[in-house]
Amino acid sequence: MTKAPEDMDELPPVAVFLKRLVLAMAVVMIAGFVVLIVTLVTRLNGPSLSMPDSITLPDGVEATSYTVGNGWYAVVAGDEILVFNATTGAMTQRVQIDYQQ
């Protein structure tokens, strides 16, 4: 014999536990998603590092990549790295890279 719908108000303890577990998992997932979105929004709206308008490289040097640091920027040119002061634009360091292919 099957139970009438009004008699099914009380769930077995395992079903109650699973219901609460699913609810807790949903709350944790929603909170994690909100934290992820807030982190992305705050990071993407933060101050960006600025590039100089122009970089004067020594004769015969061709830049292959560029990177920015706090108060400096560097240009990779073949087998050397040229480091410049961000405020003055003057080259402060020239690092030769020795590598084996």
XYZ file of C-alpha atoms in Angstrom:
101
model
C 0.000 0.000 0.000
C 1.339 3.449 -0.856
C 1.348 6.397 1.483
C -0.844 9.391 0.893
C 0.954 12.699 0.102
C 0.018 14.196 3.500
C 1.799 11.313 5.262
C 5.103 11.975 3.442
C 5.993 15.146 5.375
C 8.587 13.372 7.457
C 11.663 12.303 5.526
C 14.080 9.583 6.574
C 17.204 10.879 8.371
C 19.451 10.050 5.409
C 17.284 12.120 3.062
C 17.341 15.061 5.485
C 21.136 14.817 5.701
C 21.470 14.721 1.909
C 19.086 17.648 1.523
C 21.161 19.747 3.936
C 24.389 18.642 2.271
C 23.169 19.698 -1.169
C 22.008 23.034 0.238
C 25.411 23.625 1.892
C 27.231 22.742 -1.333
C 25.070 25.165 -3.303
C 25.763 27.980 -0.822
C 29.524 27.298 -0.938
C 29.531 27.247 -4.752
C 27.606 30.526 -4.972
C 29.936 32.165 -2.431
C 32.984 30.918 -4.348
C 31.604 32.275 -7.597
C 30.963 35.672 -6.001
C 34.516 35.756 -4.600
C 35.900 34.859 -8.039
C 33.957 37.644 -9.756
C 34.945 40.221 -7.109
C 38.600 39.222 -7.430
C 38.520 39.533 -11.211
C 36.801 42.920 -11.109
C 39.215 44.378 -8.554
C 42.311 43.027 -10.352
C 41.241 44.141 -13.814
C 40.288 47.636 -12.639
C 43.606 48.165 -10.827
C 46.325 50.542 -11.982
C 48.218 49.373 -15.026
C 51.905 49.774 -15.707
C 52.576 52.365 -18.359
C 54.831 52.019 -21.372
C 57.159 54.814 -22.402
C 56.257 56.746 -25.543
C 59.527 55.765 -27.201
C 62.638 53.757 -26.401
C 66.024 54.693 -27.832
C 68.025 51.545 -28.482
C 71.721 51.406 -29.333
C 72.614 51.147 -33.040
C 72.100 47.718 -34.562
C 69.891 46.438 -31.721
C 66.497 45.004 -32.643
C 63.989 44.423 -29.827
C 62.279 41.047 -29.573
C 60.354 41.544 -26.305
C 59.627 44.067 -23.587
C 58.862 43.857 -19.871
C 58.042 46.380 -17.143
C 59.033 46.448 -13.490
C 58.652 48.928 -10.658
C 60.757 51.894 -11.769
C 62.410 50.122 -14.695
C 61.708 48.427 -17.990
C 63.749 45.969 -19.990
C 64.096 45.155 -23.656
C 65.255 41.751 -24.821
C 67.316 42.048 -27.978
C 68.768 38.830 -29.328
C 71.263 37.532 -26.784
C 71.175 40.504 -24.391
C 68.800 42.300 -22.060
C 68.846 46.090 -21.894
C 67.508 47.563 -18.636
C 66.301 51.185 -18.600
C 65.302 53.621 -15.860
C 61.543 54.249 -16.194
C 61.691 57.932 -15.220
C 64.741 59.077 -17.198
C 64.734 56.538 -20.029
C 68.491 56.063 -19.644
C 69.960 52.567 -20.022
C 71.219 51.434 -16.615
C 72.326 47.890 -17.333
C 73.238 45.684 -20.266
C 73.176 41.956 -19.521
C 74.742 39.490 -21.965
C 72.957 36.122 -22.095
C 75.079 33.022 -22.730
C 73.026 30.034 -23.736
C 73.583 26.737 -25.516
C 71.229 25.619 -28.256
